[in-house]
């Protein structure tokens, strides 16, 4: 029976490696697993007998323990790794890659006594990485060299980490054309007749394979928005050809984006293809935007979306994911851009768009509809955000075009709110009220201030009188204050002069003169 | 009594019945210096008040939010700018001048002077007080309310003048037949026709105007006056009586024309609004009170 003095302690814990983040994919792991990197990497004990050395601890972390403290080892005679031995424990745990990219996977661990191996080869360090296809696993074992170690001591460090990196693109898009054949994969030809056009062709495609076309920053809206890659998934043809063309504006023979939440179109992408609709399962579009451009246009990356034009001419929205910064780093994408990914099952003209808030006034009420000078009137405006993005606006009440009150309102999509805009009106008269600051200015009706019998009409006289009043410079400036009262809310009382206009009085005198002249004329007419 | 329609038996023999100088001479003979002094004193007082500093004048205006008995009176003699003052003085001279001439020629000088005194001394309080019925943050001022009272007196003076000069058989009691259409006329002027609803101001002016005319017609028929005949006779009288007829015609023209001036369609100015309410009050009160006294025979001379 071996004693503890003859064995070493080998207990390792996988570091939950937050930096290992992949794009989201479906997990194919049966049973419990230690997943990380957005669940795109899963680690679980291997199926074979050596899998017992690995187990998930209470924190669901993978732990490797080759000692008697391992709860999986029921054999009471097992004591651990012997001193002065070399050997390999194969297939202790498996790393499975569950996303839809190729990934290089390796293990970071520093110990001269313990080496992580796969198929007998070390996988420690990036140089020794193994490449995993989607849903591919690698079984990892341990190579031990315990020569020169003292019994009872801990063997190696406590923790190790698994590192992964999306495999670099196999082919590089050329300025004119490039052809690349990956090992066992299809032959892909990319031609770039212009900045905004790519012609892709792929041949020797395995049944159901994914074909990846690198667009290499094809312009959709100049360099502001570019198409970076098109992936055709589940291709059932032996060869496919795809032409992609980008435009900031609708194509000459196409329609402009017109969809219910009134998104703002950013760019259009026409995808012509030589395959039938059912020959490909789906197309994933990867595109990116200049953050400065997004900022300048007030576009939140989360509001960027894609619409596909259906055969009927309608625009159907496709969900768009913003690619996480860590994944951008991991995939070696340009970090100075915002990257997006969208998938569509049918391929046709697409519009890159941004959801925008759209604030409309749906109802307004004025209360009261008539006030005395100096009183306050309140306009209640019901405002709805009919757009696809949340937003905040400052809604302004205008009287005869002049702003008199404002209120900020923030609304989520399809949310409705009522704002009360109150203002005092000093100067008598009729005010045309409107609610501005929304996407369409809304008429809010008419407010009558002052004598309700005197509204409207063509009273030049009153205007002239009022003007003369405002112009009374000799009066010590009071005329000015009367004029100011018209321009906005103030505490000044309205002036109610009871008077008549000189010009109209002249008209009256003319009438009197006419009557007298008429009487005189009538007097001279011969009587019958 | 002579057969001449424009003379009364007790009138001065110096008058030549058919010439304008006759009107002038008769007027000259009947006018009293003290009356003229009173009449002229009003514009003088208005001018004197206008000469006060603006702050003082403003303090004399009637603030509806802070009404006092003193400002209720003084406000009607306050003007803040010269065009306002000039308009009111001109209106006053026209109305008071024609009214006084009609009154003295009709032998109703006392009636006119009492009415004028009432308008100058009592009406300011009444008009200001009635203005408080519509509370608002505003100040009222200006002589126009009293001017409008003189306009309201005009139909009465024209009535007694016409009865005295042209239609000795006519009855003063029929005068509301003139008053109601005049009020309707003011409504038509002040309430513009627009495409508003039935309850809006669009039709209110017209409706009031029609109602006023109908009331006038009803009133006239109830007092046995045939309107078309009365109008024709009035026109004939005006034409066939040089001088006196002219004065009558001028009075009628003022009566119809002054509301156009006093009730502008758009009373709003820069920072101010013309107080049409006071105008209507002045006109109506000035007609109703004196009419009652006249109808009761209080001023038969």
CSV table of N, CA and C in Angstrom, one decimal, chain A residues 129-262:
chain,number,residue,atom,x,y,z
A,129,UNK,N,-1.5,25.5,-30.8
A,129,UNK,CA,-3.0,25.4,-30.7
A,129,UNK,C,-3.5,24.3,-31.6
A,130,UNK,N,-4.7,23.9,-31.3
A,130,UNK,CA,-5.4,23.0,-32.2
A,130,UNK,C,-6.6,23.8,-32.8
A,131,UNK,N,-6.9,23.6,-34.0
A,131,UNK,CA,-8.0,24.3,-34.6
A,131,UNK,C,-9.3,23.5,-34.5
A,132,UNK,N,-10.3,24.1,-34.0
A,132,UNK,CA,-11.6,23.4,-33.9
A,132,UNK,C,-12.6,24.0,-34.8
A,133,UNK,N,-13.2,23.1,-35.5
A,133,UNK,CA,-14.4,23.5,-36.4
A,133,UNK,C,-15.6,23.6,-35.5
A,134,UNK,N,-16.6,24.2,-36.0
A,134,UNK,CA,-17.9,24.3,-35.2
A,134,UNK,C,-18.3,22.9,-34.7
A,135,UNK,N,-18.6,22.8,-33.4
A,135,UNK,CA,-19.1,21.6,-32.8
A,135,UNK,C,-18.0,20.5,-32.7
A,136,UNK,N,-16.8,20.9,-32.9
A,136,UNK,CA,-15.7,19.9,-32.9
A,136,UNK,C,-15.1,20.0,-31.5
A,137,UNK,N,-14.6,18.8,-31.0
A,137,UNK,CA,-14.1,18.7,-29.7
A,137,UNK,C,-12.6,18.2,-29.8
A,138,UNK,N,-11.9,18.5,-28.7
A,138,UNK,CA,-10.6,18.0,-28.6
A,138,UNK,C,-10.4,17.4,-27.2
A,139,UNK,N,-9.9,16.2,-27.2
A,139,UNK,CA,-9.7,15.5,-25.8
A,139,UNK,C,-8.3,15.9,-25.3
A,140,UNK,N,-8.3,16.4,-24.1
A,140,UNK,CA,-7.0,16.8,-23.6
A,140,UNK,C,-6.6,15.9,-22.4
A,141,UNK,N,-5.3,15.6,-22.5
A,141,UNK,CA,-4.8,14.7,-21.4
A,141,UNK,C,-3.7,15.4,-20.7
A,142,UNK,N,-3.0,14.7,-19.8
A,142,UNK,CA,-1.9,15.3,-19.0
A,142,UNK,C,-0.7,14.4,-19.2
A,143,UNK,N,0.4,15.1,-19.5
A,143,UNK,CA,1.7,14.4,-19.6
A,143,UNK,C,2.5,14.7,-18.3
A,144,UNK,N,2.9,13.7,-17.6
A,144,UNK,CA,3.5,14.0,-16.2
A,144,UNK,C,5.0,13.6,-16.3
A,145,UNK,N,5.7,14.4,-15.6
A,145,UNK,CA,7.1,14.1,-15.4
A,145,UNK,C,7.4,14.5,-13.9
A,146,UNK,N,7.4,13.5,-13.0
A,146,UNK,CA,7.5,13.8,-11.6
A,146,UNK,C,8.9,13.4,-11.1
A,147,UNK,N,9.8,13.3,-12.0
A,147,UNK,CA,11.2,13.0,-11.6
A,147,UNK,C,11.8,14.2,-10.8
A,148,UNK,N,12.4,13.9,-9.7
A,148,UNK,CA,13.0,14.9,-8.9
A,148,UNK,C,12.1,15.7,-8.0
A,149,UNK,N,10.8,15.2,-7.9
A,149,UNK,CA,9.9,15.9,-7.0
A,149,UNK,C,9.9,15.2,-5.7
A,150,UNK,N,9.6,15.9,-4.7
A,150,UNK,CA,9.5,15.3,-3.3
A,150,UNK,C,8.1,14.9,-3.1
A,151,UNK,N,8.0,13.7,-2.5
A,151,UNK,CA,6.6,13.2,-2.2
A,151,UNK,C,5.8,14.1,-1.3
A,152,UNK,N,4.5,14.2,-1.6
A,152,UNK,CA,3.6,15.0,-0.8
A,152,UNK,C,3.5,16.4,-1.2
A,153,UNK,N,4.4,16.8,-2.1
A,153,UNK,CA,4.3,18.2,-2.5
A,153,UNK,C,3.3,18.4,-3.6
A,154,UNK,N,2.9,19.7,-3.8
A,154,UNK,CA,2.0,20.0,-4.9
A,154,UNK,C,2.7,20.0,-6.2
A,155,UNK,N,2.1,19.4,-7.2
A,155,UNK,CA,2.7,19.3,-8.5
A,155,UNK,C,2.1,20.4,-9.4
A,156,UNK,N,3.0,21.4,-9.7
A,156,UNK,CA,2.6,22.4,-10.6
A,156,UNK,C,1.7,23.5,-10.0
A,157,UNK,N,1.3,24.4,-10.8
A,157,UNK,CA,0.4,25.5,-10.3
A,157,UNK,C,-1.0,25.0,-10.1
A,158,UNK,N,-1.8,25.8,-9.4
A,158,UNK,CA,-3.1,25.4,-9.1
A,158,UNK,C,-4.1,25.6,-10.2
A,159,UNK,N,-3.8,26.5,-11.1
A,159,UNK,CA,-4.8,26.9,-12.1
A,159,UNK,C,-4.2,26.8,-13.5
A,160,UNK,N,-5.1,26.6,-14.4
A,160,UNK,CA,-4.7,26.7,-15.8
A,160,UNK,C,-5.8,27.4,-16.6
A,161,UNK,N,-5.5,27.9,-17.7
A,161,UNK,CA,-6.6,28.6,-18.5
A,161,UNK,C,-6.6,28.1,-19.9
A,162,UNK,N,-7.8,28.1,-20.5
A,162,UNK,CA,-7.9,27.7,-21.9
A,162,UNK,C,-8.1,28.9,-22.7
A,163,UNK,N,-7.3,29.1,-23.7
A,163,UNK,CA,-7.3,30.3,-24.6
A,163,UNK,C,-7.9,29.8,-25.9
A,164,UNK,N,-8.6,30.7,-26.5
A,164,UNK,CA,-9.1,30.4,-27.9
A,164,UNK,C,-9.1,31.7,-28.7
A,165,UNK,N,-9.0,31.5,-30.0
A,165,UNK,CA,-9.0,32.7,-30.9
A,165,UNK,C,-9.7,32.2,-32.2
A,166,UNK,N,-10.6,33.1,-32.7
A,166,UNK,CA,-11.2,32.8,-34.0
A,166,UNK,C,-10.1,32.7,-35.0
A,167,UNK,N,-10.2,31.6,-35.8
A,167,UNK,CA,-9.2,31.4,-36.8
A,167,UNK,C,-9.1,32.6,-37.8
A,168,UNK,N,-8.0,33.0,-38.2
A,168,UNK,CA,-7.8,34.1,-39.2
A,168,UNK,C,-8.5,33.6,-40.5
A,169,UNK,N,-9.1,34.6,-41.2
A,169,UNK,CA,-9.7,34.2,-42.5
A,169,UNK,C,-8.7,33.5,-43.4
A,170,UNK,N,-9.2,32.5,-44.0
A,170,UNK,CA,-8.3,31.7,-44.8
A,170,UNK,C,-7.8,32.4,-46.1
A,171,UNK,N,-8.8,33.2,-46.6
A,171,UNK,CA,-8.4,33.8,-47.9
A,171,UNK,C,-8.5,35.3,-47.7
A,172,UNK,N,-7.7,36.0,-48.4
A,172,UNK,CA,-7.6,37.5,-48.3
A,172,UNK,C,-8.2,38.1,-49.6
A,173,UNK,N,-9.2,39.0,-49.4
A,173,UNK,CA,-9.8,39.6,-50.5
A,173,UNK,C,-8.8,40.5,-51.3
A,174,UNK,N,-8.7,40.4,-52.6
A,174,UNK,CA,-7.8,41.2,-53.3
A,174,UNK,C,-8.4,42.3,-54.0
A,175,UNK,N,-7.7,43.2,-54.5
A,175,UNK,CA,-8.2,44.4,-55.2
A,175,UNK,C,-8.9,44.0,-56.5
A,176,UNK,N,-8.3,43.0,-57.1
A,176,UNK,CA,-9.0,42.5,-58.4
A,176,UNK,C,-9.6,41.2,-58.2
A,177,UNK,N,-8.8,40.2,-58.0
A,177,UNK,CA,-9.4,38.9,-57.8
A,177,UNK,C,-8.4,38.0,-57.0
A,178,UNK,N,-9.0,37.1,-56.3
A,178,UNK,CA,-8.1,36.2,-55.6
A,178,UNK,C,-8.8,34.8,-55.5
A,179,UNK,N,-8.1,33.8,-55.5
A,179,UNK,CA,-8.7,32.5,-55.4
A,179,UNK,C,-8.0,31.7,-54.3
A,180,UNK,N,-8.7,31.1,-53.5
A,180,UNK,CA,-8.1,30.4,-52.4
A,180,UNK,C,-8.9,29.1,-52.1
A,181,UNK,N,-8.1,28.1,-51.9
A,181,UNK,CA,-8.7,26.8,-51.6
A,181,UNK,C,-8.2,26.4,-50.2
A,182,UNK,N,-9.1,26.3,-49.3
A,182,UNK,CA,-8.8,25.8,-48.0
A,182,UNK,C,-8.7,24.3,-48.0
A,183,UNK,N,-8.1,23.8,-47.1
A,183,UNK,CA,-7.9,22.4,-47.0
A,183,UNK,C,-9.2,21.7,-47.0
A,184,UNK,N,-9.6,21.0,-48.0
A,184,UNK,CA,-10.9,20.3,-48.1
A,184,UNK,C,-12.1,21.2,-48.3
A,185,UNK,N,-11.9,22.5,-48.3
A,185,UNK,CA,-13.0,23.4,-48.4
A,185,UNK,C,-13.2,23.8,-49.9
A,186,UNK,N,-14.2,24.7,-50.1
A,186,UNK,CA,-14.5,25.1,-51.5
A,186,UNK,C,-13.4,26.0,-52.0
A,187,UNK,N,-13.3,26.1,-53.3
A,187,UNK,CA,-12.5,27.1,-54.0
A,187,UNK,C,-13.3,28.4,-54.2
A,188,UNK,N,-12.7,29.5,-53.7
A,188,UNK,CA,-13.5,30.8,-53.7
A,188,UNK,C,-12.8,31.8,-54.5
A,189,UNK,N,-13.5,32.5,-55.3
A,189,UNK,CA,-12.9,33.5,-56.1
A,189,UNK,C,-13.6,34.8,-55.8
A,190,UNK,N,-12.9,35.9,-55.5
A,190,UNK,CA,-13.5,37.1,-55.2
A,190,UNK,C,-12.9,38.2,-56.2
A,191,UNK,N,-13.8,38.9,-56.8
A,191,UNK,CA,-13.4,40.0,-57.7
A,191,UNK,C,-14.0,41.3,-57.2
A,192,UNK,N,-13.2,42.3,-57.3
A,192,UNK,CA,-13.7,43.6,-56.8
A,192,UNK,C,-13.6,44.6,-58.0
A,193,UNK,N,-14.7,44.7,-58.8
A,193,UNK,CA,-14.7,45.7,-59.9
A,193,UNK,C,-14.7,47.1,-59.4
A,194,UNK,N,-15.1,47.4,-58.2
A,194,UNK,CA,-15.2,48.7,-57.7
A,194,UNK,C,-15.3,48.7,-56.2
A,195,UNK,N,-15.2,49.9,-55.5
A,195,UNK,CA,-15.3,49.9,-54.1
A,195,UNK,C,-16.6,49.4,-53.6
A,196,UNK,N,-17.6,49.5,-54.4
A,196,UNK,CA,-19.0,49.2,-53.9
A,196,UNK,C,-19.5,48.0,-54.6
A,197,UNK,N,-18.6,47.1,-55.1
A,197,UNK,CA,-19.1,46.0,-55.9
A,197,UNK,C,-18.2,44.8,-55.7
A,198,UNK,N,-18.8,43.6,-55.4
A,198,UNK,CA,-18.0,42.4,-55.3
A,198,UNK,C,-18.7,41.3,-56.1
A,199,UNK,N,-17.8,40.5,-56.8
A,199,UNK,CA,-18.3,39.3,-57.5
A,199,UNK,C,-17.7,38.1,-56.8
A,200,UNK,N,-18.5,37.3,-56.2
A,200,UNK,CA,-18.0,36.1,-55.6
A,200,UNK,C,-18.4,34.8,-56.3
A,201,UNK,N,-17.5,33.9,-56.3
A,201,UNK,CA,-17.8,32.6,-56.9
A,201,UNK,C,-17.2,31.5,-56.0
A,202,UNK,N,-17.9,30.4,-55.8
A,202,UNK,CA,-17.4,29.3,-55.0
A,202,UNK,C,-17.7,28.0,-55.7
A,203,UNK,N,-16.7,27.1,-55.8
A,203,UNK,CA,-16.9,25.8,-56.4
A,203,UNK,C,-16.4,24.7,-55.5
A,204,UNK,N,-16.7,23.5,-55.9
A,204,UNK,CA,-16.2,22.4,-55.1
A,204,UNK,C,-16.8,22.4,-53.6
A,205,UNK,N,-18.0,22.8,-53.6
A,205,UNK,CA,-18.7,23.0,-52.2
A,205,UNK,C,-19.2,21.6,-51.8
A,206,UNK,N,-18.8,21.3,-50.6
A,206,UNK,CA,-19.4,20.0,-50.0
A,206,UNK,C,-20.8,20.2,-49.7
A,207,UNK,N,-21.6,19.2,-49.8
A,207,UNK,CA,-23.0,19.3,-49.5
A,207,UNK,C,-23.3,19.8,-48.1
A,208,UNK,N,-24.1,20.9,-48.1
A,208,UNK,CA,-24.4,21.5,-46.7
A,208,UNK,C,-23.4,22.3,-46.1
A,209,UNK,N,-22.3,22.6,-46.8
A,209,UNK,CA,-21.2,23.3,-46.3
A,209,UNK,C,-21.6,24.8,-46.2
A,210,UNK,N,-20.7,25.5,-45.4
A,210,UNK,CA,-20.8,27.0,-45.3
A,210,UNK,C,-19.8,27.6,-46.2
A,211,UNK,N,-20.2,28.5,-47.1
A,211,UNK,CA,-19.3,29.2,-48.0
A,211,UNK,C,-19.1,30.6,-47.5
A,212,UNK,N,-17.9,31.1,-47.3
A,212,UNK,CA,-17.6,32.4,-46.7
A,212,UNK,C,-17.0,33.3,-47.8
A,213,UNK,N,-17.7,34.4,-48.1
A,213,UNK,CA,-17.2,35.3,-49.0
A,213,UNK,C,-16.7,36.6,-48.3
A,214,UNK,N,-15.5,36.9,-48.4
A,214,UNK,CA,-14.9,38.1,-47.7
A,214,UNK,C,-15.1,39.2,-48.6
A,215,UNK,N,-15.9,40.2,-48.2
A,215,UNK,CA,-16.1,41.4,-49.0
A,215,UNK,C,-15.1,42.5,-48.8
A,216,UNK,N,-14.3,42.4,-47.7
A,216,UNK,CA,-13.2,43.2,-47.4
A,216,UNK,C,-13.6,44.7,-47.5
A,217,UNK,N,-14.6,45.1,-46.7
A,217,UNK,CA,-14.9,46.5,-46.6
A,217,UNK,C,-15.5,47.1,-47.9
A,218,UNK,N,-16.4,46.3,-48.5
A,218,UNK,CA,-17.1,46.9,-49.7
A,218,UNK,C,-18.0,48.0,-49.3
A,219,UNK,N,-17.9,49.1,-50.0
A,219,UNK,CA,-18.6,50.3,-49.6
A,219,UNK,C,-20.1,50.1,-49.8
A,220,UNK,N,-20.8,50.4,-48.7
A,220,UNK,CA,-22.3,50.5,-48.8
A,220,UNK,C,-22.7,52.0,-48.8
A,221,UNK,N,-22.1,52.7,-47.9
A,221,UNK,CA,-22.3,54.2,-47.9
A,221,UNK,C,-20.8,54.7,-47.8
A,222,UNK,N,-20.1,54.7,-48.8
A,222,UNK,CA,-18.7,55.1,-48.8
A,222,UNK,C,-18.0,54.2,-47.7
A,223,UNK,N,-17.1,54.8,-47.0
A,223,UNK,CA,-16.5,54.0,-45.9
A,223,UNK,C,-17.2,54.0,-44.6
A,224,UNK,N,-18.3,54.8,-44.6
A,224,UNK,CA,-19.1,54.9,-43.4
A,224,UNK,C,-19.7,53.6,-43.0
A,225,UNK,N,-20.3,52.9,-44.0
A,225,UNK,CA,-20.9,51.6,-43.7
A,225,UNK,C,-20.3,50.7,-44.8
A,226,UNK,N,-19.7,49.6,-44.4
A,226,UNK,CA,-19.1,48.6,-45.4
A,226,UNK,C,-19.6,47.2,-45.1
A,227,UNK,N,-19.7,46.5,-46.2
A,227,UNK,CA,-20.0,45.1,-46.1
A,227,UNK,C,-18.7,44.4,-45.9
A,228,UNK,N,-18.6,43.5,-44.9
A,228,UNK,CA,-17.3,42.8,-44.6
A,228,UNK,C,-17.3,41.4,-45.0
A,229,UNK,N,-18.5,40.7,-44.9
A,229,UNK,CA,-18.5,39.3,-45.3
A,229,UNK,C,-19.9,38.8,-45.5
A,230,UNK,N,-20.0,37.8,-46.4
A,230,UNK,CA,-21.3,37.2,-46.6
A,230,UNK,C,-21.0,35.7,-46.4
A,231,UNK,N,-21.8,35.1,-45.6
A,231,UNK,CA,-21.7,33.6,-45.4
A,231,UNK,C,-22.9,32.9,-45.9
A,232,UNK,N,-22.7,32.0,-46.8
A,232,UNK,CA,-23.9,31.2,-47.2
A,232,UNK,C,-23.8,29.9,-46.5
A,233,UNK,N,-24.9,29.6,-45.8
A,233,UNK,CA,-24.9,28.4,-44.9
A,233,UNK,C,-25.8,27.3,-45.5
A,234,UNK,N,-25.3,26.1,-45.3
A,234,UNK,CA,-26.1,25.0,-45.8
A,234,UNK,C,-26.3,25.0,-47.3
A,235,UNK,N,-25.1,25.2,-48.0
A,235,UNK,CA,-25.2,25.3,-49.5
A,235,UNK,C,-25.3,23.9,-50.0
A,236,UNK,N,-26.3,23.7,-50.9
A,236,UNK,CA,-26.5,22.3,-51.5
A,236,UNK,C,-26.1,22.3,-52.9
A,237,UNK,N,-25.6,23.4,-53.5
A,237,UNK,CA,-25.1,23.4,-54.8
A,237,UNK,C,-23.6,23.1,-54.8
A,238,UNK,N,-23.1,22.6,-55.9
A,238,UNK,CA,-21.7,22.3,-56.0
A,238,UNK,C,-20.9,23.7,-56.1
A,239,UNK,N,-21.5,24.6,-56.8
A,239,UNK,CA,-20.9,25.9,-57.0
A,239,UNK,C,-22.0,27.0,-56.9
A,240,UNK,N,-21.6,28.2,-56.4
A,240,UNK,CA,-22.5,29.3,-56.3
A,240,UNK,C,-21.8,30.5,-56.8
A,241,UNK,N,-22.5,31.5,-57.3
A,241,UNK,CA,-21.9,32.8,-57.6
A,241,UNK,C,-22.9,33.9,-57.1
A,242,UNK,N,-22.2,34.9,-56.5
A,242,UNK,CA,-23.0,35.9,-55.8
A,242,UNK,C,-22.4,37.3,-56.2
A,243,UNK,N,-23.2,38.2,-56.7
A,243,UNK,CA,-22.7,39.6,-56.9
A,243,UNK,C,-23.4,40.5,-55.9
A,244,UNK,N,-22.5,41.3,-55.2
A,244,UNK,CA,-23.0,42.2,-54.2
A,244,UNK,C,-22.7,43.6,-54.6
A,245,UNK,N,-23.7,44.5,-54.5
A,245,UNK,CA,-23.5,45.9,-54.9
A,245,UNK,C,-24.1,46.8,-53.8
A,246,UNK,N,-23.3,47.8,-53.4
A,246,UNK,CA,-23.8,48.7,-52.3
A,246,UNK,C,-24.0,50.1,-52.8
A,247,UNK,N,-25.0,50.8,-52.2
A,247,UNK,CA,-25.4,52.1,-52.6
A,247,UNK,C,-25.9,52.8,-51.3
A,248,UNK,N,-25.5,54.1,-51.1
A,248,UNK,CA,-26.1,54.8,-50.0
A,248,UNK,C,-27.6,55.1,-50.3
A,249,UNK,N,-28.0,55.2,-51.6
A,249,UNK,CA,-29.4,55.5,-51.9
A,249,UNK,C,-30.0,54.3,-52.6
A,250,UNK,N,-31.3,54.4,-52.8
A,250,UNK,CA,-32.0,53.3,-53.4
A,250,UNK,C,-31.5,53.0,-54.8
A,251,UNK,N,-31.5,51.8,-55.3
A,251,UNK,CA,-31.1,51.5,-56.6
A,251,UNK,C,-32.0,52.1,-57.6
A,252,UNK,N,-31.5,52.4,-58.8
A,252,UNK,CA,-32.2,53.0,-59.8
A,252,UNK,C,-33.6,52.3,-60.1
A,253,UNK,N,-33.5,51.0,-60.1
A,253,UNK,CA,-34.7,50.3,-60.4
A,253,UNK,C,-35.4,49.7,-59.2
A,254,UNK,N,-35.0,50.2,-58.0
A,254,UNK,CA,-35.5,49.7,-56.8
A,254,UNK,C,-36.3,50.7,-56.0
A,255,UNK,N,-36.9,50.3,-54.9
A,255,UNK,CA,-37.7,51.1,-54.1
A,255,UNK,C,-36.9,51.6,-52.9
A,256,UNK,N,-37.3,52.8,-52.4
A,256,UNK,CA,-36.7,53.3,-51.2
A,256,UNK,C,-37.4,52.5,-50.0
A,257,UNK,N,-36.6,52.4,-49.0
A,257,UNK,CA,-37.1,51.7,-47.8
A,257,UNK,C,-38.4,52.4,-47.3
A,258,UNK,N,-39.4,51.6,-47.1
A,258,UNK,CA,-40.6,52.2,-46.6
A,258,UNK,C,-41.3,51.2,-45.7
A,259,UNK,N,-41.1,51.3,-44.4
A,259,UNK,CA,-41.6,50.3,-43.5
A,259,UNK,C,-42.3,51.0,-42.3
A,260,UNK,N,-43.2,50.3,-41.6
A,260,UNK,CA,-44.0,51.0,-40.6
A,260,UNK,C,-43.3,51.8,-39.5
A,261,UNK,N,-42.3,51.3,-38.9
A,261,UNK,CA,-41.8,52.2,-37.8
A,261,UNK,C,-40.9,53.4,-38.3
A,262,UNK,N,-41.1,53.6,-39.6
A,262,UNK,CA,-40.3,54.7,-40.3
A,262,UNK,C,-38.9,54.8,-39.9
